[in-house]
Amino acid sequence: NAPTQKVVKINEELTMEVDNEERWTEVDKIMQSGRPIHLEALVPGAGKTYMIEEWIKRTEQVETPLMVCPWNALCSDLRKRGFNAITLHELCGKIGNGEDVEGKKNAYDLTGITHVHFDEICLYEPSKYNWITKWIAKNENLNITRSATGDAMQLAAIGCEFHGDRVGWYRQAIAQLFPDVITLEISKRINDPAQRLLMTQMCKELAEEKKDIKTILKSAGIKFMPFGDLTAKDMEHPHITALQRTSCRVDNLALSLNKLKTTEYEIGEELIGIASWMCKGKKRISSSDSYVIESIDKKAGKMVLNASDGSPRELDLFKVPQVLKRPYSRTCHSTQGMSLGQKLYVHDIGT
């Protein structure tokens, strides 16, 4: 018997008003029930994680919840907003991406944790759901509530090939772990009703996969432009790529359009980890995490950067380009769930 989720109704129109007291009375009642809950959305920008974040802030428990993410990049984004965020690997004490080794690392210490939120849970391949199931069973006696966000119809997990109903499998797996569900249908980024309808129709057609992707996007008013027409001004906005090789192509274009960025680093500049490296004081540079340059000492050949959690990292200047890069572009998987601004450039549509 396939598990199904109990649908929790919510007056979604209230969520358009950030300070609406009725809205938070409703959300508080749902969250305080203690039942594990899953938030999904039919459109982008529906505010799944935002609802959890605001509930955490409103109930003055920012120090005690734990946000669990598929990638360091998403952890970094949440830490910038003041939340305690770790990867699922760290939560479960796993190492590596292949035959993930158990027992080489201690599971995360849950002392003082009151709520665990699994962000973008549909980006995990099926084996990771076994990790989550075992983690829940091991800690079921602790007074920890849990929630999750994720959409079964979004990007497939990396290395995940389904020969059957992928969406159906994820919905059933999540229903076993999170028996309640809230489905959000309104994009909070769009106020114009006509634009909302366009967004809803676009998402519906993309999910059905019956039309050419470019046709769907053009019908929704998405602007298309040749790669060669990108200018230095275009490079000021986030660029999302479907493939790693395209990410390199965008990086090279950025370098050719703004050569000042090829040599000199600047205080306050953001860099992204591309390799793991142990720094002085046993602080590590992690792949896909975000680091902001705090100081540069050319005489000593040193650079100090602040990680997304505010902790410092010290590197020799010659080592910087080996383990860090400028964030000209990032892949679509690594940016899933992140807040990237009002204008985005997406490359290799349909690949």
mmCIF file of C-alpha atoms in Angstrom:
data_model
loop_
_atom_site.group_PDB
_atom_site.id
_atom_site.type_symbol
_atom_site.label_atom_id
_atom_site.label_comp_id
_atom_site.label_asym_id
_atom_site.label_seq_id
_atom_site.Cartn_x
_atom_site.Cartn_y
_atom_site.Cartn_z
ATOM 1 C CA ASN A 1 0.000 0.000 0.000
ATOM 2 C CA ALA A 2 1.615 3.232 -1.168
ATOM 3 C CA PRO A 3 1.700 5.886 1.564
ATOM 4 C CA THR A 4 -0.144 9.127 0.960
ATOM 5 C CA GLN A 5 0.231 12.459 2.689
ATOM 6 C CA LYS A 6 -2.416 14.307 4.677
ATOM 7 C CA VAL A 7 -3.051 17.590 2.873
ATOM 8 C CA VAL A 8 -2.767 20.565 5.230
ATOM 9 C CA LYS A 9 -4.838 23.475 3.952
ATOM 10 C CA ILE A 10 -3.428 26.984 4.225
ATOM 11 C CA ASN A 11 -4.815 30.365 3.153
ATOM 12 C CA GLU A 12 -2.041 31.068 0.694
ATOM 13 C CA GLU A 13 -3.256 34.563 -0.194
ATOM 14 C CA LEU A 14 -2.308 35.619 3.352
ATOM 15 C CA THR A 15 1.305 34.669 2.637
ATOM 16 C CA MET A 16 1.498 37.589 0.197
ATOM 17 C CA GLU A 17 1.384 39.910 3.203
ATOM 18 C CA VAL A 18 4.615 39.398 5.136
ATOM 19 C CA ASP A 19 3.408 40.954 8.391
ATOM 20 C CA ASN A 20 -0.130 39.576 8.319
ATOM 21 C CA GLU A 21 -0.887 38.314 11.849
ATOM 22 C CA GLU A 22 -3.489 35.825 10.588
ATOM 23 C CA ARG A 23 -0.883 34.296 8.351
ATOM 24 C CA TRP A 24 1.522 33.563 11.179
ATOM 25 C CA THR A 25 -1.208 32.335 13.512
ATOM 26 C CA GLU A 26 -2.031 29.767 10.855
ATOM 27 C CA VAL A 27 1.605 28.786 10.235
ATOM 28 C CA ASP A 28 2.375 28.598 13.975
ATOM 29 C CA LYS A 29 -0.555 26.252 14.541
ATOM 30 C CA ILE A 30 0.664 23.922 11.782
ATOM 31 C CA MET A 31 4.296 23.883 12.931
ATOM 32 C CA GLN A 32 3.502 23.537 16.632
ATOM 33 C CA SER A 33 1.512 20.364 15.980
ATOM 34 C CA GLY A 34 4.851 18.546 15.940
ATOM 35 C CA ARG A 35 3.871 16.414 12.947
ATOM 36 C CA PRO A 36 6.594 16.087 10.280
ATOM 37 C CA ILE A 37 5.557 18.276 7.364
ATOM 38 C CA HIS A 38 6.626 18.616 3.736
ATOM 39 C CA LEU A 39 6.225 21.847 1.747
ATOM 40 C CA GLU A 40 6.013 21.543 -2.036
ATOM 41 C CA ALA A 41 5.242 24.125 -4.719
ATOM 42 C CA LEU A 42 3.741 24.104 -8.194
ATOM 43 C CA VAL A 43 5.580 27.287 -9.244
ATOM 44 C CA PRO A 44 8.991 28.886 -8.540
ATOM 45 C CA GLY A 45 9.174 31.547 -5.848
ATOM 46 C CA ALA A 46 6.270 30.145 -3.832
ATOM 47 C CA GLY A 47 8.185 30.689 -0.582
ATOM 48 C CA LYS A 48 8.585 27.163 0.818
ATOM 49 C CA THR A 49 11.891 27.690 2.626
ATOM 50 C CA TYR A 50 10.975 31.314 3.341
ATOM 51 C CA MET A 51 7.950 30.143 5.324
ATOM 52 C CA ILE A 52 10.159 27.870 7.453
ATOM 53 C CA GLU A 53 12.795 30.591 7.914
ATOM 54 C CA GLU A 54 10.248 33.188 9.011
ATOM 55 C CA TRP A 55 8.622 30.725 11.423
ATOM 56 C CA ILE A 56 12.053 30.070 12.962
ATOM 57 C CA LYS A 57 12.731 33.807 13.340
ATOM 58 C CA ARG A 58 9.258 34.571 14.637
ATOM 59 C CA THR A 59 9.492 31.922 17.354
ATOM 60 C CA GLU A 60 12.973 33.165 18.346
ATOM 61 C CA GLN A 61 14.702 29.830 17.865
ATOM 62 C CA VAL A 62 17.344 30.718 15.257
ATOM 63 C CA GLU A 63 20.066 29.051 17.334
ATOM 64 C CA THR A 64 18.304 25.710 17.813
ATOM 65 C CA PRO A 65 17.033 24.576 14.363
ATOM 66 C CA LEU A 66 19.332 22.821 11.893
ATOM 67 C CA MET A 67 19.009 23.213 8.122
ATOM 68 C CA VAL A 68 20.169 20.140 6.154
ATOM 69 C CA CYS A 69 21.023 20.593 2.456
ATOM 70 C CA PRO A 70 22.241 18.504 -0.497
ATOM 71 C CA TRP A 71 25.110 20.888 -1.352
ATOM 72 C CA ASN A 72 27.607 23.190 0.333
ATOM 73 C CA ALA A 73 26.384 25.979 -1.962
ATOM 74 C CA LEU A 74 22.894 25.917 -0.459
ATOM 75 C CA CYS A 75 24.348 25.646 3.067
ATOM 76 C CA SER A 76 26.405 28.736 2.327
ATOM 77 C CA ASP A 77 23.336 30.648 1.134
ATOM 78 C CA LEU A 78 21.429 29.803 4.336
ATOM 79 C CA ARG A 79 24.391 30.626 6.611
ATOM 80 C CA LYS A 80 24.575 34.082 5.055
ATOM 81 C CA ARG A 81 21.037 34.611 6.363
ATOM 82 C CA GLY A 82 22.077 33.546 9.865
ATOM 83 C CA PHE A 83 20.967 29.899 9.932
ATOM 84 C CA ASN A 84 22.874 26.837 11.093
ATOM 85 C CA ALA A 85 23.220 24.731 7.933
ATOM 86 C CA ILE A 86 25.062 21.490 7.145
ATOM 87 C CA THR A 87 25.009 18.847 4.400
ATOM 88 C CA LEU A 88 23.265 15.486 4.739
ATOM 89 C CA HIS A 89 26.719 13.875 4.694
ATOM 90 C CA GLU A 90 27.677 15.843 7.795
ATOM 91 C CA LEU A 91 24.377 15.079 9.542
ATOM 92 C CA CYS A 92 24.783 11.326 9.054
ATOM 93 C CA GLY A 93 28.564 11.131 9.438
ATOM 94 C CA LYS A 94 29.258 10.110 5.845
ATOM 95 C CA ILE A 95 32.320 10.837 3.729
ATOM 96 C CA GLY A 96 32.699 11.015 -0.055
ATOM 97 C CA ASN A 97 30.368 10.891 -3.021
ATOM 98 C CA GLY A 98 30.957 7.367 -4.304
ATOM 99 C CA GLU A 99 30.638 4.433 -1.948
ATOM 100 C CA ASP A 100 29.920 6.781 0.952
ATOM 101 C CA VAL A 101 31.909 5.409 3.885
ATOM 102 C CA GLU A 102 30.213 5.104 7.249
ATOM 103 C CA GLY A 103 32.148 5.080 10.517
ATOM 104 C CA LYS A 104 35.001 7.325 9.360
ATOM 105 C CA LYS A 105 33.298 10.418 10.764
ATOM 106 C CA ASN A 106 31.004 11.070 13.713
ATOM 107 C CA ALA A 107 27.378 11.944 13.023
ATOM 108 C CA TYR A 108 26.411 15.529 13.803
ATOM 109 C CA ASP A 109 25.949 16.289 17.522
ATOM 110 C CA LEU A 110 22.272 17.158 18.005
ATOM 111 C CA THR A 111 22.674 18.616 21.483
ATOM 112 C CA GLY A 112 20.373 21.642 21.786
ATOM 113 C CA ILE A 113 18.723 21.089 18.387
ATOM 114 C CA THR A 114 14.914 21.435 18.459
ATOM 115 C CA HIS A 115 14.007 21.267 14.764
ATOM 116 C CA VAL A 116 15.657 19.746 11.686
ATOM 117 C CA HIS A 117 14.662 21.024 8.256
ATOM 118 C CA PHE A 118 15.630 19.103 5.089
ATOM 119 C CA ASP A 119 15.863 21.674 2.296
ATOM 120 C CA GLU A 120 15.451 20.616 -1.356
ATOM 121 C CA ILE A 121 14.896 16.988 -0.363
ATOM 122 C CA CYS A 122 14.088 15.937 -3.937
ATOM 123 C CA LEU A 123 17.691 16.548 -5.005
ATOM 124 C CA TYR A 124 18.799 13.386 -3.177
ATOM 125 C CA GLU A 125 19.159 10.121 -5.060
ATOM 126 C CA PRO A 126 17.113 7.214 -3.618
ATOM 127 C CA SER A 127 19.971 5.783 -1.509
ATOM 128 C CA LYS A 128 20.093 9.015 0.492
ATOM 129 C CA TYR A 129 16.506 8.394 1.621
ATOM 130 C CA ASN A 130 17.838 5.313 3.400
ATOM 131 C CA TRP A 131 20.264 7.581 5.262
ATOM 132 C CA ILE A 132 17.425 9.888 6.309
ATOM 133 C CA THR A 133 15.230 6.951 7.353
ATOM 134 C CA LYS A 134 18.020 5.479 9.518
ATOM 135 C CA TRP A 135 18.790 8.902 11.008
ATOM 136 C CA ILE A 136 15.106 9.383 11.978
ATOM 137 C CA ALA A 137 14.937 5.904 13.530
ATOM 138 C CA LYS A 138 18.144 6.471 15.496
ATOM 139 C CA ASN A 139 16.960 9.830 16.887
ATOM 140 C CA GLU A 140 13.224 9.231 17.236
ATOM 141 C CA ASN A 141 13.424 9.469 21.041
ATOM 142 C CA LEU A 142 14.825 13.004 20.881
ATOM 143 C CA ASN A 143 12.380 15.898 21.141
ATOM 144 C CA ILE A 144 13.165 17.139 17.609
ATOM 145 C CA THR A 145 10.493 18.144 15.101
ATOM 146 C CA ARG A 146 11.235 18.020 11.381
ATOM 147 C CA SER A 147 10.162 19.538 8.086
ATOM 148 C CA ALA A 148 11.216 19.386 4.454
ATOM 149 C CA THR A 149 10.902 21.347 1.241
ATOM 150 C CA GLY A 150 11.223 20.008 -2.276
ATOM 151 C CA ASP A 151 9.333 19.459 -5.506
ATOM 152 C CA ALA A 152 9.237 15.997 -7.077
ATOM 153 C CA MET A 153 8.849 17.521 -10.570
ATOM 154 C CA GLN A 154 12.035 19.617 -10.353
ATOM 155 C CA LEU A 155 15.571 18.657 -11.419
ATOM 156 C CA ALA A 156 16.442 14.980 -11.137
ATOM 157 C CA ALA A 157 19.200 14.170 -8.660
ATOM 158 C CA ILE A 158 22.727 13.899 -10.091
ATOM 159 C CA GLY A 159 23.490 10.352 -11.173
ATOM 160 C CA CYS A 160 19.865 9.317 -10.722
ATOM 161 C CA GLU A 161 18.395 7.392 -13.656
ATOM 162 C CA PHE A 162 14.810 6.156 -13.315
ATOM 163 C CA HIS A 163 13.273 3.642 -15.692
ATOM 164 C CA GLY A 164 9.859 4.092 -14.069
ATOM 165 C CA ASP A 165 7.817 6.862 -12.487
ATOM 166 C CA ARG A 166 10.443 9.110 -10.862
ATOM 167 C CA VAL A 167 7.931 11.704 -9.628
ATOM 168 C CA GLY A 168 5.692 9.033 -8.140
ATOM 169 C CA TRP A 169 8.618 7.350 -6.369
ATOM 170 C CA TYR A 170 9.725 10.599 -4.710
ATOM 171 C CA ARG A 171 6.213 11.446 -3.589
ATOM 172 C CA GLN A 172 5.802 8.041 -1.954
ATOM 173 C CA ALA A 173 9.249 8.157 -0.316
ATOM 174 C CA ILE A 174 8.608 11.618 1.113
ATOM 175 C CA ALA A 175 5.149 10.589 2.341
ATOM 176 C CA GLN A 176 6.771 7.891 4.494
ATOM 177 C CA LEU A 177 9.043 10.438 6.182
ATOM 178 C CA PHE A 178 6.722 13.475 6.249
ATOM 179 C CA PRO A 179 3.053 12.459 6.615
ATOM 180 C CA ASP A 180 1.671 16.013 6.234
ATOM 181 C CA VAL A 181 2.037 18.203 3.132
ATOM 182 C CA ILE A 182 1.381 21.837 2.213
ATOM 183 C CA THR A 183 1.171 22.603 -1.510
ATOM 184 C CA LEU A 184 1.896 26.230 -2.434
ATOM 185 C CA GLU A 185 0.527 27.431 -5.780
ATOM 186 C CA ILE A 186 1.226 31.192 -5.837
ATOM 187 C CA SER A 187 4.575 32.727 -6.782
ATOM 188 C CA LYS A 188 5.279 35.400 -4.163
ATOM 189 C CA ARG A 189 7.686 37.135 -6.566
ATOM 190 C CA ILE A 190 4.872 38.058 -8.950
ATOM 191 C CA ASN A 191 2.051 40.477 -8.109
ATOM 192 C CA ASP A 192 0.473 40.793 -11.568
ATOM 193 C CA PRO A 193 -2.341 38.162 -11.902
ATOM 194 C CA ALA A 194 -1.711 37.824 -15.653
ATOM 195 C CA GLN A 195 1.983 37.101 -15.070
ATOM 196 C CA ARG A 196 1.061 34.569 -12.396
ATOM 197 C CA LEU A 197 -1.093 32.721 -14.920
ATOM 198 C CA LEU A 198 1.790 32.702 -17.414
ATOM 199 C CA MET A 199 4.081 31.266 -14.734
ATOM 200 C CA THR A 200 1.567 28.562 -13.791
ATOM 201 C CA GLN A 201 1.007 27.567 -17.425
ATOM 202 C CA MET A 202 4.745 27.468 -18.129
ATOM 203 C CA CYS A 203 5.394 25.162 -15.146
ATOM 204 C CA LYS A 204 2.486 22.907 -16.133
ATOM 205 C CA GLU A 205 3.782 22.519 -19.695
ATOM 206 C CA LEU A 206 7.367 21.941 -18.573
ATOM 207 C CA ALA A 207 6.181 19.166 -16.237
ATOM 208 C CA GLU A 208 4.115 17.522 -19.006
ATOM 209 C CA GLU A 209 7.148 17.473 -21.367
ATOM 210 C CA LYS A 210 4.894 17.449 -24.449
ATOM 211 C CA LYS A 211 6.200 20.630 -26.100
ATOM 212 C CA ASP A 212 9.640 21.850 -27.094
ATOM 213 C CA ILE A 213 11.246 23.640 -24.141
ATOM 214 C CA LYS A 214 12.111 26.774 -26.119
ATOM 215 C CA THR A 215 8.532 27.054 -27.351
ATOM 216 C CA ILE A 216 7.232 26.867 -23.786
ATOM 217 C CA LEU A 217 9.674 29.467 -22.487
ATOM 218 C CA LYS A 218 9.043 31.888 -25.361
ATOM 219 C CA SER A 219 5.286 31.646 -24.713
ATOM 220 C CA ALA A 220 5.993 32.677 -21.122
ATOM 221 C CA GLY A 221 7.894 35.764 -22.275
ATOM 222 C CA ILE A 222 11.420 34.507 -21.561
ATOM 223 C CA LYS A 223 13.959 36.474 -23.619
ATOM 224 C CA PHE A 224 16.443 34.512 -25.775
ATOM 225 C CA MET A 225 19.834 35.821 -26.905
ATOM 226 C CA PRO A 226 22.928 34.338 -28.617
ATOM 227 C CA PHE A 227 25.892 33.562 -26.369
ATOM 228 C CA GLY A 228 28.133 35.832 -28.420
ATOM 229 C CA ASP A 229 25.901 38.871 -27.724
ATOM 230 C CA LEU A 230 26.604 38.847 -23.977
ATOM 231 C CA THR A 231 28.285 42.023 -22.744
ATOM 232 C CA ALA A 232 30.273 43.006 -19.670
ATOM 233 C CA LYS A 233 27.055 44.424 -18.177
ATOM 234 C CA ASP A 234 25.336 41.056 -18.638
ATOM 235 C CA MET A 235 28.150 39.437 -16.643
ATOM 236 C CA GLU A 236 27.150 41.459 -13.572
ATOM 237 C CA HIS A 237 24.157 39.114 -13.062
ATOM 238 C CA PRO A 238 24.098 35.421 -12.058
ATOM 239 C CA HIS A 239 24.670 32.900 -14.849
ATOM 240 C CA ILE A 240 23.278 29.382 -14.468
ATOM 241 C CA THR A 241 24.487 26.548 -16.680
ATOM 242 C CA ALA A 242 23.128 23.085 -17.408
ATOM 243 C CA LEU A 243 26.550 21.564 -17.989
ATOM 244 C CA GLN A 244 29.959 22.010 -16.366
ATOM 245 C CA ARG A 245 31.663 22.654 -19.707
ATOM 246 C CA THR A 246 29.303 25.576 -20.337
ATOM 247 C CA SER A 247 30.227 26.933 -16.924
ATOM 248 C CA CYS A 248 33.847 27.066 -18.110
ATOM 249 C CA ARG A 249 32.770 28.783 -21.339
ATOM 250 C CA VAL A 250 30.931 31.503 -19.381
ATOM 251 C CA ASP A 251 33.940 31.945 -17.086
ATOM 252 C CA ASN A 252 36.224 32.438 -20.096
ATOM 253 C CA LEU A 253 33.817 34.971 -21.619
ATOM 254 C CA ALA A 254 33.760 36.915 -18.353
ATOM 255 C CA LEU A 255 37.543 37.008 -18.319
ATOM 256 C CA SER A 256 37.700 38.286 -21.884
ATOM 257 C CA LEU A 257 35.108 40.994 -21.193
ATOM 258 C CA ASN A 258 36.666 42.225 -17.933
ATOM 259 C CA LYS A 259 40.400 41.615 -17.917
ATOM 260 C CA LEU A 260 40.925 43.507 -14.661
ATOM 261 C CA LYS A 261 39.474 40.480 -12.887
ATOM 262 C CA THR A 262 42.164 38.140 -14.232
ATOM 263 C CA THR A 263 44.891 39.221 -11.834
ATOM 264 C CA GLU A 264 43.914 41.465 -8.921
ATOM 265 C CA TYR A 265 41.681 40.278 -6.106
ATOM 266 C CA GLU A 266 39.763 42.876 -4.109
ATOM 267 C CA ILE A 267 38.737 43.067 -0.461
ATOM 268 C CA GLY A 268 35.028 42.259 -0.213
ATOM 269 C CA GLU A 269 35.060 40.108 -3.368
ATOM 270 C CA GLU A 270 33.247 36.763 -3.214
ATOM 271 C CA LEU A 271 35.022 33.571 -4.271
ATOM 272 C CA ILE A 272 33.628 30.037 -4.592
ATOM 273 C CA GLY A 273 35.395 26.855 -3.484
ATOM 274 C CA ILE A 274 36.317 24.457 -6.304
ATOM 275 C CA ALA A 275 38.408 22.015 -4.267
ATOM 276 C CA SER A 276 38.722 20.910 -0.663
ATOM 277 C CA TRP A 277 41.774 22.297 1.156
ATOM 278 C CA MET A 278 42.798 22.381 4.824
ATOM 279 C CA CYS A 279 43.827 25.884 5.890
ATOM 280 C CA LYS A 280 45.733 27.087 8.925
ATOM 281 C CA GLY A 281 43.964 26.250 12.189
ATOM 282 C CA LYS A 282 42.305 23.146 10.677
ATOM 283 C CA LYS A 283 39.674 25.246 8.897
ATOM 284 C CA ARG A 284 38.747 23.834 5.509
ATOM 285 C CA ILE A 285 37.932 25.347 2.123
ATOM 286 C CA SER A 286 34.944 23.333 0.872
ATOM 287 C CA SER A 287 33.842 22.845 -2.709
ATOM 288 C CA SER A 288 30.906 25.113 -3.700
ATOM 289 C CA ASP A 289 30.994 27.072 -0.432
ATOM 290 C CA SER A 290 31.160 30.874 -0.517
ATOM 291 C CA TYR A 291 34.098 32.944 0.827
ATOM 292 C CA VAL A 292 34.496 36.723 1.044
ATOM 293 C CA ILE A 293 37.969 38.284 0.993
ATOM 294 C CA GLU A 294 38.688 40.000 4.321
ATOM 295 C CA SER A 295 42.316 41.042 3.777
ATOM 296 C CA ILE A 296 45.224 40.650 1.346
ATOM 297 C CA ASP A 297 48.864 40.868 2.480
ATOM 298 C CA LYS A 298 51.001 40.856 -0.672
ATOM 299 C CA LYS A 299 54.236 41.215 1.277
ATOM 300 C CA ALA A 300 53.540 38.111 3.352
ATOM 301 C CA GLY A 301 51.803 36.378 0.432
ATOM 302 C CA LYS A 302 48.655 35.714 2.466
ATOM 303 C CA MET A 303 44.899 36.117 2.009
ATOM 304 C CA VAL A 304 42.246 35.903 4.749
ATOM 305 C CA LEU A 305 38.669 35.082 3.744
ATOM 306 C CA ASN A 306 35.474 34.745 5.749
ATOM 307 C CA ALA A 307 33.381 31.617 5.161
ATOM 308 C CA SER A 308 29.594 31.790 4.954
ATOM 309 C CA ASP A 309 29.371 31.053 8.706
ATOM 310 C CA GLY A 310 31.682 34.011 9.468
ATOM 311 C CA SER A 311 34.739 31.933 10.392
ATOM 312 C CA PRO A 312 38.102 32.924 8.811
ATOM 313 C CA ARG A 313 40.256 30.999 6.347
ATOM 314 C CA GLU A 314 43.926 31.887 5.701
ATOM 315 C CA LEU A 315 45.534 30.904 2.401
ATOM 316 C CA ASP A 316 48.838 31.489 0.654
ATOM 317 C CA LEU A 317 48.170 33.735 -2.347
ATOM 318 C CA PHE A 318 49.633 31.204 -4.792
ATOM 319 C CA LYS A 319 47.109 28.635 -3.533
ATOM 320 C CA VAL A 320 44.026 30.818 -4.040
ATOM 321 C CA PRO A 321 43.450 30.116 -7.792
ATOM 322 C CA GLN A 322 43.912 26.387 -7.183
ATOM 323 C CA VAL A 323 41.060 26.050 -4.681
ATOM 324 C CA LEU A 324 38.846 29.120 -5.298
ATOM 325 C CA LYS A 325 37.275 30.772 -8.350
ATOM 326 C CA ARG A 326 35.255 33.870 -9.112
ATOM 327 C CA PRO A 327 31.531 33.050 -9.351
ATOM 328 C CA TYR A 328 30.951 34.021 -12.983
ATOM 329 C CA SER A 329 28.686 31.008 -13.399
ATOM 330 C CA ARG A 330 27.345 28.031 -11.468
ATOM 331 C CA THR A 331 25.495 24.869 -12.448
ATOM 332 C CA CYS A 332 21.724 24.589 -12.129
ATOM 333 C CA HIS A 333 22.007 21.772 -9.561
ATOM 334 C CA SER A 334 24.311 23.724 -7.235
ATOM 335 C CA THR A 335 22.003 26.776 -7.269
ATOM 336 C CA GLN A 336 18.710 24.928 -6.692
ATOM 337 C CA GLY A 337 16.918 26.583 -3.776
ATOM 338 C CA MET A 338 19.239 29.610 -3.623
ATOM 339 C CA SER A 339 18.226 33.281 -3.712
ATOM 340 C CA LEU A 340 19.918 34.747 -6.792
ATOM 341 C CA GLY A 341 18.256 38.081 -7.519
ATOM 342 C CA GLN A 342 15.802 39.512 -10.021
ATOM 343 C CA LYS A 343 17.696 38.831 -13.265
ATOM 344 C CA LEU A 344 19.209 35.498 -14.295
ATOM 345 C CA TYR A 345 20.910 34.138 -17.397
ATOM 346 C CA VAL A 346 20.323 30.435 -18.048
ATOM 347 C CA HIS A 347 22.533 28.626 -20.583
ATOM 348 C CA ASP A 348 22.067 25.477 -22.699
ATOM 349 C CA ILE A 349 18.259 25.324 -22.366
ATOM 350 C CA GLY A 350 17.018 21.809 -23.073
ATOM 351 C CA THR A 351 20.264 19.900 -22.479
#
